[in-house]
Amino acid sequence: MTLMKKQVVKNSLGIILGAFIYAVAINDFLIPHQIGEGGVTGLTALGYYALAIPPALTNFVLNGILIIIGIRFLDKITIGYSVWAVFWISIFLKLPRLIHYHTTQTLIPTIIGGVLMGIAMAIIIDCQGTIAGSTILAKIVNRYLGIPTGSAMLFFDLIVAIPSGFIIGFQNMLLTIIELYLSAVILNQLLARFGAKRAVTIISEQYAQIAATLSKEYHQGITVIEAKGYYSQNQRPMLYVICTAKQLATIVPTISQIDAQALVVVDEVRSVQAEQLQRLL
């Protein structure tokens, strides 16, 4: 199996998992407690509360319309995976409830639902898809304006969530806003993990030995930056290393063993190849 085919299989299975978690959040936590949602999902819930329209039907029809709109602005791969996601979400929404949980403490299902929605959307988006609806609009805004996907989704979702108070009541409308905020925060945090690396700047008189050791033992790429101390006016090259958090845990002790007086500066950065730059937004 080629690398491309493996990636397609991985993304397809990941989207199915995300769709399942998404449907569980709606069927088992939000709808049973009359907590709304935003975007198409919010309209789906309102259609169920007010007119008893099956959520799967509303989800499929409205998302289909928005996918057609997305074709103009998003790449074919994203649209293809989005269709796949909408298909499986519609399937899972038709399944019976898996978790027969009900409580009068509606803040509990609000929090659980928001967390699950954020996780589900992060999985689907990380697999290059969307859940259509407001996610399509958010991806368009993200691509052209650079606004984080979760934040853009929250904006579009609130447009539906706030008026929903007339149907689900003021209290449930407030719970809906809390749930949307939680899912947006979690989505942004999880997506921010893509390309997360550590940038290590090393200033040491033993820079040559440190560079040689890191290169030999860890096969780590190292950049030597020519620098000069302002006070001493001495030339002292700096080492610049991009690594993962796991690699950092072994690199720092190695530096300390070679030169205990070395100055080591660690920054959190996000680093990918140029072809994946769009995913850093």
PDB file of C-alpha atoms in Angstrom:
ATOM      1  CA  MET A   1       0.000   0.000   0.000  1.00  0.00           C
ATOM      2  CA  THR A   2       1.418   3.395  -1.017  1.00  0.00           C
ATOM      3  CA  LEU A   3       1.960   6.206   1.479  1.00  0.00           C
ATOM      4  CA  MET A   4      -0.900   8.208  -0.054  1.00  0.00           C
ATOM      5  CA  LYS A   5      -3.332   5.293   0.245  1.00  0.00           C
ATOM      6  CA  LYS A   6      -2.308   4.738   3.861  1.00  0.00           C
ATOM      7  CA  GLN A   7      -3.000   8.396   4.601  1.00  0.00           C
ATOM      8  CA  VAL A   8      -6.423   8.182   2.953  1.00  0.00           C
ATOM      9  CA  VAL A   9      -7.306   5.085   4.997  1.00  0.00           C
ATOM     10  CA  LYS A  10      -6.025   6.728   8.192  1.00  0.00           C
ATOM     11  CA  ASN A  11      -8.017   9.911   7.554  1.00  0.00           C
ATOM     12  CA  SER A  12     -11.156   7.998   6.607  1.00  0.00           C
ATOM     13  CA  LEU A  13     -11.073   5.884   9.770  1.00  0.00           C
ATOM     14  CA  GLY A  14     -10.264   8.933  11.881  1.00  0.00           C
ATOM     15  CA  ILE A  15     -13.269  10.782  10.480  1.00  0.00           C
ATOM     16  CA  ILE A  16     -15.525   7.826  11.292  1.00  0.00           C
ATOM     17  CA  LEU A  17     -14.275   7.919  14.889  1.00  0.00           C
ATOM     18  CA  GLY A  18     -14.814  11.675  15.073  1.00  0.00           C
ATOM     19  CA  ALA A  19     -18.310  11.337  13.595  1.00  0.00           C
ATOM     20  CA  PHE A  20     -19.193   8.701  16.182  1.00  0.00           C
ATOM     21  CA  ILE A  21     -18.047  10.883  19.102  1.00  0.00           C
ATOM     22  CA  TYR A  22     -19.908  13.843  17.591  1.00  0.00           C
ATOM     23  CA  ALA A  23     -23.158  11.861  17.325  1.00  0.00           C
ATOM     24  CA  VAL A  24     -22.806  10.559  20.898  1.00  0.00           C
ATOM     25  CA  ALA A  25     -22.450  14.137  22.152  1.00  0.00           C
ATOM     26  CA  ILE A  26     -25.671  15.146  20.391  1.00  0.00           C
ATOM     27  CA  ASN A  27     -27.810  12.037  20.953  1.00  0.00           C
ATOM     28  CA  ASP A  28     -26.751  11.233  24.510  1.00  0.00           C
ATOM     29  CA  PHE A  29     -25.955  14.577  26.132  1.00  0.00           C
ATOM     30  CA  LEU A  30     -27.331  17.585  24.263  1.00  0.00           C
ATOM     31  CA  ILE A  31     -30.747  16.565  22.883  1.00  0.00           C
ATOM     32  CA  PRO A  32     -31.932  14.605  25.995  1.00  0.00           C
ATOM     33  CA  HIS A  33     -31.328  17.714  28.110  1.00  0.00           C
ATOM     34  CA  GLN A  34     -32.639  20.192  25.518  1.00  0.00           C
ATOM     35  CA  ILE A  35     -29.271  21.864  25.133  1.00  0.00           C
ATOM     36  CA  GLY A  36     -28.923  23.522  21.761  1.00  0.00           C
ATOM     37  CA  GLU A  37     -25.981  23.828  19.433  1.00  0.00           C
ATOM     38  CA  GLY A  38     -24.750  26.268  16.852  1.00  0.00           C
ATOM     39  CA  GLY A  39     -24.729  26.268  13.079  1.00  0.00           C
ATOM     40  CA  VAL A  40     -26.422  23.412  11.271  1.00  0.00           C
ATOM     41  CA  THR A  41     -26.276  21.198  14.348  1.00  0.00           C
ATOM     42  CA  GLY A  42     -28.163  23.887  16.257  1.00  0.00           C
ATOM     43  CA  LEU A  43     -30.794  24.086  13.534  1.00  0.00           C
ATOM     44  CA  THR A  44     -30.954  20.294  13.615  1.00  0.00           C
ATOM     45  CA  ALA A  45     -31.666  20.328  17.350  1.00  0.00           C
ATOM     46  CA  LEU A  46     -34.227  23.129  17.014  1.00  0.00           C
ATOM     47  CA  GLY A  47     -35.969  21.254  14.211  1.00  0.00           C
ATOM     48  CA  TYR A  48     -36.215  18.246  16.492  1.00  0.00           C
ATOM     49  CA  TYR A  49     -37.459  20.234  19.500  1.00  0.00           C
ATOM     50  CA  ALA A  50     -39.995  22.338  17.590  1.00  0.00           C
ATOM     51  CA  LEU A  51     -41.116  20.124  14.700  1.00  0.00           C
ATOM     52  CA  ALA A  52     -39.876  16.624  15.615  1.00  0.00           C
ATOM     53  CA  ILE A  53     -37.841  16.458  12.388  1.00  0.00           C
ATOM     54  CA  PRO A  54     -35.280  13.621  12.583  1.00  0.00           C
ATOM     55  CA  PRO A  55     -31.819  15.106  13.261  1.00  0.00           C
ATOM     56  CA  ALA A  56     -30.181  12.870  10.648  1.00  0.00           C
ATOM     57  CA  LEU A  57     -32.440  14.245   7.885  1.00  0.00           C
ATOM     58  CA  THR A  58     -31.888  17.906   8.785  1.00  0.00           C
ATOM     59  CA  ASN A  59     -28.153  17.359   9.144  1.00  0.00           C
ATOM     60  CA  PHE A  60     -27.864  15.705   5.738  1.00  0.00           C
ATOM     61  CA  VAL A  61     -29.936  18.277   3.802  1.00  0.00           C
ATOM     62  CA  LEU A  62     -28.527  21.496   5.288  1.00  0.00           C
ATOM     63  CA  ASN A  63     -24.938  20.281   5.270  1.00  0.00           C
ATOM     64  CA  GLY A  64     -25.328  19.173   1.677  1.00  0.00           C
ATOM     65  CA  ILE A  65     -26.210  22.748   0.717  1.00  0.00           C
ATOM     66  CA  LEU A  66     -23.223  24.193   2.572  1.00  0.00           C
ATOM     67  CA  ILE A  67     -20.852  21.641   1.046  1.00  0.00           C
ATOM     68  CA  ILE A  68     -21.944  22.836  -2.390  1.00  0.00           C
ATOM     69  CA  ILE A  69     -21.034  26.387  -1.294  1.00  0.00           C
ATOM     70  CA  GLY A  70     -17.699  25.145   0.075  1.00  0.00           C
ATOM     71  CA  ILE A  71     -16.721  23.632  -3.280  1.00  0.00           C
ATOM     72  CA  ARG A  72     -15.998  27.139  -4.546  1.00  0.00           C
ATOM     73  CA  PHE A  73     -13.617  28.064  -1.725  1.00  0.00           C
ATOM     74  CA  LEU A  74     -12.077  24.842  -0.388  1.00  0.00           C
ATOM     75  CA  ASP A  75      -9.936  22.175  -2.047  1.00  0.00           C
ATOM     76  CA  LYS A  76     -11.447  18.969  -3.372  1.00  0.00           C
ATOM     77  CA  ILE A  77      -9.743  16.823  -0.716  1.00  0.00           C
ATOM     78  CA  THR A  78     -11.372  18.784   2.112  1.00  0.00           C
ATOM     79  CA  ILE A  79     -14.757  18.646   0.411  1.00  0.00           C
ATOM     80  CA  GLY A  80     -14.427  14.896  -0.200  1.00  0.00           C
ATOM     81  CA  TYR A  81     -13.587  14.188   3.435  1.00  0.00           C
ATOM     82  CA  SER A  82     -16.386  16.547   4.531  1.00  0.00           C
ATOM     83  CA  VAL A  83     -18.928  14.546   2.542  1.00  0.00           C
ATOM     84  CA  TRP A  84     -17.555  11.416   4.206  1.00  0.00           C
ATOM     85  CA  ALA A  85     -17.910  13.027   7.645  1.00  0.00           C
ATOM     86  CA  VAL A  86     -21.483  14.223   7.023  1.00  0.00           C
ATOM     87  CA  PHE A  87     -22.441  10.769   5.768  1.00  0.00           C
ATOM     88  CA  TRP A  88     -21.197   9.032   8.914  1.00  0.00           C
ATOM     89  CA  ILE A  89     -22.581  11.675  11.273  1.00  0.00           C
ATOM     90  CA  SER A  90     -25.996  11.194   9.653  1.00  0.00           C
ATOM     91  CA  ILE A  91     -25.675   7.418  10.064  1.00  0.00           C
ATOM     92  CA  PHE A  92     -24.641   7.626  13.718  1.00  0.00           C
ATOM     93  CA  LEU A  93     -27.361  10.164  14.525  1.00  0.00           C
ATOM     94  CA  LYS A  94     -29.928   7.549  13.483  1.00  0.00           C
ATOM     95  CA  LEU A  95     -28.624   5.024  15.981  1.00  0.00           C
ATOM     96  CA  PRO A  96     -30.369   4.559  19.357  1.00  0.00           C
ATOM     97  CA  ARG A  97     -28.876   6.272  22.386  1.00  0.00           C
ATOM     98  CA  LEU A  98     -25.857   4.402  23.694  1.00  0.00           C
ATOM     99  CA  ILE A  99     -25.609   6.149  27.067  1.00  0.00           C
ATOM    100  CA  HIS A 100     -28.941   6.424  28.851  1.00  0.00           C
ATOM    101  CA  TYR A 101     -27.859   9.282  31.058  1.00  0.00           C
ATOM    102  CA  HIS A 102     -30.202  11.901  32.436  1.00  0.00           C
ATOM    103  CA  THR A 103     -29.747  14.407  35.211  1.00  0.00           C
ATOM    104  CA  THR A 104     -31.376  17.560  36.499  1.00  0.00           C
ATOM    105  CA  GLN A 105     -27.871  19.051  36.857  1.00  0.00           C
ATOM    106  CA  THR A 106     -27.806  20.284  33.263  1.00  0.00           C
ATOM    107  CA  LEU A 107     -24.339  21.823  33.605  1.00  0.00           C
ATOM    108  CA  ILE A 108     -22.876  18.297  33.635  1.00  0.00           C
ATOM    109  CA  PRO A 109     -24.152  17.255  30.165  1.00  0.00           C
ATOM    110  CA  THR A 110     -23.286  20.768  28.941  1.00  0.00           C
ATOM    111  CA  ILE A 111     -19.638  20.315  29.897  1.00  0.00           C
ATOM    112  CA  ILE A 112     -19.430  16.708  28.690  1.00  0.00           C
ATOM    113  CA  GLY A 113     -21.181  17.576  25.429  1.00  0.00           C
ATOM    114  CA  GLY A 114     -18.864  20.550  24.811  1.00  0.00           C
ATOM    115  CA  VAL A 115     -15.754  18.494  25.495  1.00  0.00           C
ATOM    116  CA  LEU A 116     -16.896  15.660  23.223  1.00  0.00           C
ATOM    117  CA  MET A 117     -17.879  18.073  20.440  1.00  0.00           C
ATOM    118  CA  GLY A 118     -14.483  19.783  20.603  1.00  0.00           C
ATOM    119  CA  ILE A 119     -12.635  16.460  20.507  1.00  0.00           C
ATOM    120  CA  ALA A 120     -14.787  15.152  17.657  1.00  0.00           C
ATOM    121  CA  MET A 121     -14.316  18.248  15.508  1.00  0.00           C
ATOM    122  CA  ALA A 122     -10.565  18.295  16.187  1.00  0.00           C
ATOM    123  CA  ILE A 123     -10.257  14.672  15.032  1.00  0.00           C
ATOM    124  CA  ILE A 124     -12.258  15.326  11.865  1.00  0.00           C
ATOM    125  CA  ILE A 125     -10.433  18.562  10.984  1.00  0.00           C
ATOM    126  CA  ASP A 126      -7.043  16.964  11.727  1.00  0.00           C
ATOM    127  CA  CYS A 127      -8.016  14.276   9.214  1.00  0.00           C
ATOM    128  CA  GLN A 128      -8.481  17.046   6.615  1.00  0.00           C
ATOM    129  CA  GLY A 129     -12.276  17.040   6.789  1.00  0.00           C
ATOM    130  CA  THR A 130     -14.997  19.197   8.295  1.00  0.00           C
ATOM    131  CA  ILE A 131     -18.432  18.516   9.751  1.00  0.00           C
ATOM    132  CA  ALA A 132     -19.772  20.909   7.107  1.00  0.00           C
ATOM    133  CA  GLY A 133     -22.228  23.457   8.526  1.00  0.00           C
ATOM    134  CA  SER A 134     -20.464  26.284  10.353  1.00  0.00           C
ATOM    135  CA  THR A 135     -17.192  24.368  10.024  1.00  0.00           C
ATOM    136  CA  ILE A 136     -17.238  24.969   6.262  1.00  0.00           C
ATOM    137  CA  LEU A 137     -17.721  28.689   6.866  1.00  0.00           C
ATOM    138  CA  ALA A 138     -15.047  28.657   9.597  1.00  0.00           C
ATOM    139  CA  LYS A 139     -12.535  26.913   7.309  1.00  0.00           C
ATOM    140  CA  ILE A 140     -13.178  29.534   4.621  1.00  0.00           C
ATOM    141  CA  VAL A 141     -12.639  32.366   7.127  1.00  0.00           C
ATOM    142  CA  ASN A 142      -9.547  30.581   8.485  1.00  0.00           C
ATOM    143  CA  ARG A 143      -8.064  30.179   5.029  1.00  0.00           C
ATOM    144  CA  TYR A 144      -8.597  33.748   3.864  1.00  0.00           C
ATOM    145  CA  LEU A 145      -8.418  35.744   7.118  1.00  0.00           C
ATOM    146  CA  GLY A 146      -6.252  33.516   9.350  1.00  0.00           C
ATOM    147  CA  ILE A 147      -8.771  33.485  12.216  1.00  0.00           C
ATOM    148  CA  PRO A 148      -8.468  30.248  14.298  1.00  0.00           C
ATOM    149  CA  THR A 149     -11.036  27.678  13.180  1.00  0.00           C
ATOM    150  CA  GLY A 150     -12.543  27.251  16.643  1.00  0.00           C
ATOM    151  CA  SER A 151     -12.998  31.003  17.122  1.00  0.00           C
ATOM    152  CA  ALA A 152     -14.606  31.428  13.690  1.00  0.00           C
ATOM    153  CA  MET A 153     -16.937  28.505  14.409  1.00  0.00           C
ATOM    154  CA  LEU A 154     -17.956  30.048  17.727  1.00  0.00           C
ATOM    155  CA  PHE A 155     -18.969  33.258  15.940  1.00  0.00           C
ATOM    156  CA  PHE A 156     -21.160  31.486  13.387  1.00  0.00           C
ATOM    157  CA  ASP A 157     -22.592  29.123  15.988  1.00  0.00           C
ATOM    158  CA  LEU A 158     -23.674  31.952  18.267  1.00  0.00           C
ATOM    159  CA  ILE A 159     -25.712  33.430  15.415  1.00  0.00           C
ATOM    160  CA  VAL A 160     -27.946  30.344  15.708  1.00  0.00           C
ATOM    161  CA  ALA A 161     -27.545  29.646  19.429  1.00  0.00           C
ATOM    162  CA  ILE A 162     -28.675  33.017  20.798  1.00  0.00           C
ATOM    163  CA  PRO A 163     -32.056  33.143  18.983  1.00  0.00           C
ATOM    164  CA  SER A 164     -32.630  29.515  20.020  1.00  0.00           C
ATOM    165  CA  GLY A 165     -33.577  30.836  23.459  1.00  0.00           C
ATOM    166  CA  PHE A 166     -37.073  31.497  22.130  1.00  0.00           C
ATOM    167  CA  ILE A 167     -37.560  27.732  21.661  1.00  0.00           C
ATOM    168  CA  ILE A 168     -35.395  26.024  24.293  1.00  0.00           C
ATOM    169  CA  GLY A 169     -35.662  28.740  26.948  1.00  0.00           C
ATOM    170  CA  PHE A 170     -33.243  31.333  28.323  1.00  0.00           C
ATOM    171  CA  GLN A 171     -31.461  28.951  30.702  1.00  0.00           C
ATOM    172  CA  ASN A 172     -30.812  26.322  28.062  1.00  0.00           C
ATOM    173  CA  MET A 173     -29.667  29.050  25.696  1.00  0.00           C
ATOM    174  CA  LEU A 174     -27.040  30.086  28.263  1.00  0.00           C
ATOM    175  CA  LEU A 175     -25.993  26.446  28.653  1.00  0.00           C
ATOM    176  CA  THR A 176     -25.702  26.221  24.871  1.00  0.00           C
ATOM    177  CA  ILE A 177     -23.338  29.206  24.817  1.00  0.00           C
ATOM    178  CA  ILE A 178     -21.210  27.563  27.528  1.00  0.00           C
ATOM    179  CA  GLU A 179     -21.105  24.324  25.539  1.00  0.00           C
ATOM    180  CA  LEU A 180     -20.132  26.163  22.340  1.00  0.00           C
ATOM    181  CA  TYR A 181     -17.378  28.062  24.138  1.00  0.00           C
ATOM    182  CA  LEU A 182     -15.955  24.862  25.626  1.00  0.00           C
ATOM    183  CA  SER A 183     -15.965  23.059  22.283  1.00  0.00           C
ATOM    184  CA  ALA A 184     -14.293  26.055  20.563  1.00  0.00           C
ATOM    185  CA  VAL A 185     -11.549  26.280  23.219  1.00  0.00           C
ATOM    186  CA  ILE A 186     -10.851  22.542  23.071  1.00  0.00           C
ATOM    187  CA  LEU A 187     -10.882  22.568  19.264  1.00  0.00           C
ATOM    188  CA  ASN A 188      -8.363  25.432  19.126  1.00  0.00           C
ATOM    189  CA  GLN A 189      -6.117  23.778  21.723  1.00  0.00           C
ATOM    190  CA  LEU A 190      -6.104  20.393  20.000  1.00  0.00           C
ATOM    191  CA  LEU A 191      -5.521  21.857  16.540  1.00  0.00           C
ATOM    192  CA  ALA A 192      -2.670  23.961  17.957  1.00  0.00           C
ATOM    193  CA  ARG A 193      -0.881  20.717  18.847  1.00  0.00           C
ATOM    194  CA  PHE A 194      -0.339  20.062  15.127  1.00  0.00           C
ATOM    195  CA  GLY A 195       3.275  20.885  14.333  1.00  0.00           C
ATOM    196  CA  ALA A 196       4.030  21.671  17.994  1.00  0.00           C
ATOM    197  CA  LYS A 197       7.792  21.644  18.525  1.00  0.00           C
ATOM    198  CA  ARG A 198      10.429  23.137  20.803  1.00  0.00           C
ATOM    199  CA  ALA A 199      13.017  25.621  19.584  1.00  0.00           C
ATOM    200  CA  VAL A 200      16.253  25.379  21.590  1.00  0.00           C
ATOM    201  CA  THR A 201      18.892  28.122  21.457  1.00  0.00           C
ATOM    202  CA  ILE A 202      22.228  27.145  23.028  1.00  0.00           C
ATOM    203  CA  ILE A 203      24.977  29.600  23.932  1.00  0.00           C
ATOM    204  CA  SER A 204      28.133  27.908  25.119  1.00  0.00           C
ATOM    205  CA  GLU A 205      31.903  28.012  24.710  1.00  0.00           C
ATOM    206  CA  GLN A 206      31.648  24.260  24.121  1.00  0.00           C
ATOM    207  CA  TYR A 207      29.272  24.747  21.194  1.00  0.00           C
ATOM    208  CA  ALA A 208      31.332  22.572  18.829  1.00  0.00           C
ATOM    209  CA  GLN A 209      31.303  19.577  21.188  1.00  0.00           C
ATOM    210  CA  ILE A 210      27.592  20.055  21.949  1.00  0.00           C
ATOM    211  CA  ALA A 211      26.745  20.210  18.245  1.00  0.00           C
ATOM    212  CA  ALA A 212      28.829  17.122  17.466  1.00  0.00           C
ATOM    213  CA  THR A 213      27.272  15.135  20.323  1.00  0.00           C
ATOM    214  CA  LEU A 214      23.686  16.063  19.469  1.00  0.00           C
ATOM    215  CA  SER A 215      24.256  15.328  15.801  1.00  0.00           C
ATOM    216  CA  LYS A 216      25.893  11.946  16.462  1.00  0.00           C
ATOM    217  CA  GLU A 217      23.734  10.601  19.287  1.00  0.00           C
ATOM    218  CA  TYR A 218      20.345  12.015  18.346  1.00  0.00           C
ATOM    219  CA  HIS A 219      20.723  12.520  14.586  1.00  0.00           C
ATOM    220  CA  GLN A 220      19.429  16.010  15.300  1.00  0.00           C
ATOM    221  CA  GLY A 221      19.544  18.806  12.730  1.00  0.00           C
ATOM    222  CA  ILE A 222      21.485  21.782  14.080  1.00  0.00           C
ATOM    223  CA  THR A 223      21.898  25.331  12.786  1.00  0.00           C
ATOM    224  CA  VAL A 224      25.003  27.314  13.745  1.00  0.00           C
ATOM    225  CA  ILE A 225      24.316  31.046  14.007  1.00  0.00           C
ATOM    226  CA  GLU A 226      27.267  33.431  14.009  1.00  0.00           C
ATOM    227  CA  ALA A 227      26.922  35.844  16.945  1.00  0.00           C
ATOM    228  CA  LYS A 228      29.008  38.319  18.899  1.00  0.00           C
ATOM    229  CA  GLY A 229      28.656  39.356  22.542  1.00  0.00           C
ATOM    230  CA  TYR A 230      27.990  43.086  22.876  1.00  0.00           C
ATOM    231  CA  TYR A 231      29.910  43.549  26.138  1.00  0.00           C
ATOM    232  CA  SER A 232      32.871  41.247  25.468  1.00  0.00           C
ATOM    233  CA  GLN A 233      32.858  41.740  21.679  1.00  0.00           C
ATOM    234  CA  ASN A 234      33.836  38.057  21.458  1.00  0.00           C
ATOM    235  CA  GLN A 235      32.631  35.863  18.626  1.00  0.00           C
ATOM    236  CA  ARG A 236      30.540  33.061  20.094  1.00  0.00           C
ATOM    237  CA  PRO A 237      28.352  31.029  17.713  1.00  0.00           C
ATOM    238  CA  MET A 238      24.894  29.986  18.904  1.00  0.00           C
ATOM    239  CA  LEU A 239      23.248  26.635  18.188  1.00  0.00           C
ATOM    240  CA  TYR A 240      19.614  26.523  17.097  1.00  0.00           C
ATOM    241  CA  VAL A 241      17.732  23.227  17.298  1.00  0.00           C
ATOM    242  CA  ILE A 242      14.111  22.323  16.499  1.00  0.00           C
ATOM    243  CA  CYS A 243      12.959  19.188  18.330  1.00  0.00           C
ATOM    244  CA  THR A 244       9.935  17.514  19.889  1.00  0.00           C
ATOM    245  CA  ALA A 245       9.099  17.711  23.592  1.00  0.00           C
ATOM    246  CA  LYS A 246      10.215  14.093  23.960  1.00  0.00           C
ATOM    247  CA  GLN A 247      13.583  14.815  22.340  1.00  0.00           C
ATOM    248  CA  LEU A 248      14.011  17.907  24.529  1.00  0.00           C
ATOM    249  CA  ALA A 249      13.866  15.741  27.664  1.00  0.00           C
ATOM    250  CA  THR A 250      17.061  13.969  26.570  1.00  0.00           C
ATOM    251  CA  ILE A 251      18.830  16.837  24.794  1.00  0.00           C
ATOM    252  CA  VAL A 252      18.890  19.221  27.777  1.00  0.00           C
ATOM    253  CA  PRO A 253      20.659  16.759  30.157  1.00  0.00           C
ATOM    254  CA  THR A 254      23.221  16.055  27.436  1.00  0.00           C
ATOM    255  CA  ILE A 255      23.979  19.779  27.106  1.00  0.00           C
ATOM    256  CA  SER A 256      24.285  20.071  30.881  1.00  0.00           C
ATOM    257  CA  GLN A 257      26.815  17.210  31.025  1.00  0.00           C
ATOM    258  CA  ILE A 258      29.036  18.878  28.425  1.00  0.00           C
ATOM    259  CA  ASP A 259      28.778  22.430  29.774  1.00  0.00           C
ATOM    260  CA  ALA A 260      26.951  23.084  33.025  1.00  0.00           C
ATOM    261  CA  GLN A 261      27.303  26.841  32.415  1.00  0.00           C
ATOM    262  CA  ALA A 262      25.650  26.792  28.993  1.00  0.00           C
ATOM    263  CA  LEU A 263      22.753  29.178  28.477  1.00  0.00           C
ATOM    264  CA  VAL A 264      19.786  27.270  27.059  1.00  0.00           C
ATOM    265  CA  VAL A 265      16.628  29.057  25.884  1.00  0.00           C
ATOM    266  CA  VAL A 266      13.562  26.937  25.041  1.00  0.00           C
ATOM    267  CA  ASP A 267      10.570  28.312  23.129  1.00  0.00           C
ATOM    268  CA  GLU A 268       7.340  26.646  22.017  1.00  0.00           C
ATOM    269  CA  VAL A 269       6.975  26.845  18.245  1.00  0.00           C
ATOM    270  CA  ARG A 270       4.992  25.194  15.473  1.00  0.00           C
ATOM    271  CA  SER A 271       6.994  23.827  12.601  1.00  0.00           C
ATOM    272  CA  VAL A 272       5.921  21.951   9.452  1.00  0.00           C
ATOM    273  CA  GLN A 273       7.013  21.547   5.865  1.00  0.00           C
ATOM    274  CA  ALA A 274       5.939  24.282   3.472  1.00  0.00           C
ATOM    275  CA  GLU A 275       3.227  22.132   1.872  1.00  0.00           C
ATOM    276  CA  GLN A 276       1.447  21.894   5.242  1.00  0.00           C
ATOM    277  CA  LEU A 277       1.638  25.578   6.209  1.00  0.00           C
ATOM    278  CA  GLN A 278      -2.120  26.049   5.793  1.00  0.00           C
ATOM    279  CA  ARG A 279      -2.750  23.687   8.714  1.00  0.00           C
ATOM    280  CA  LEU A 280      -0.869  25.980  11.097  1.00  0.00           C
ATOM    281  CA  LEU A 281      -3.553  28.681  10.850  1.00  0.00           C
TER     282      LEU A 281
END
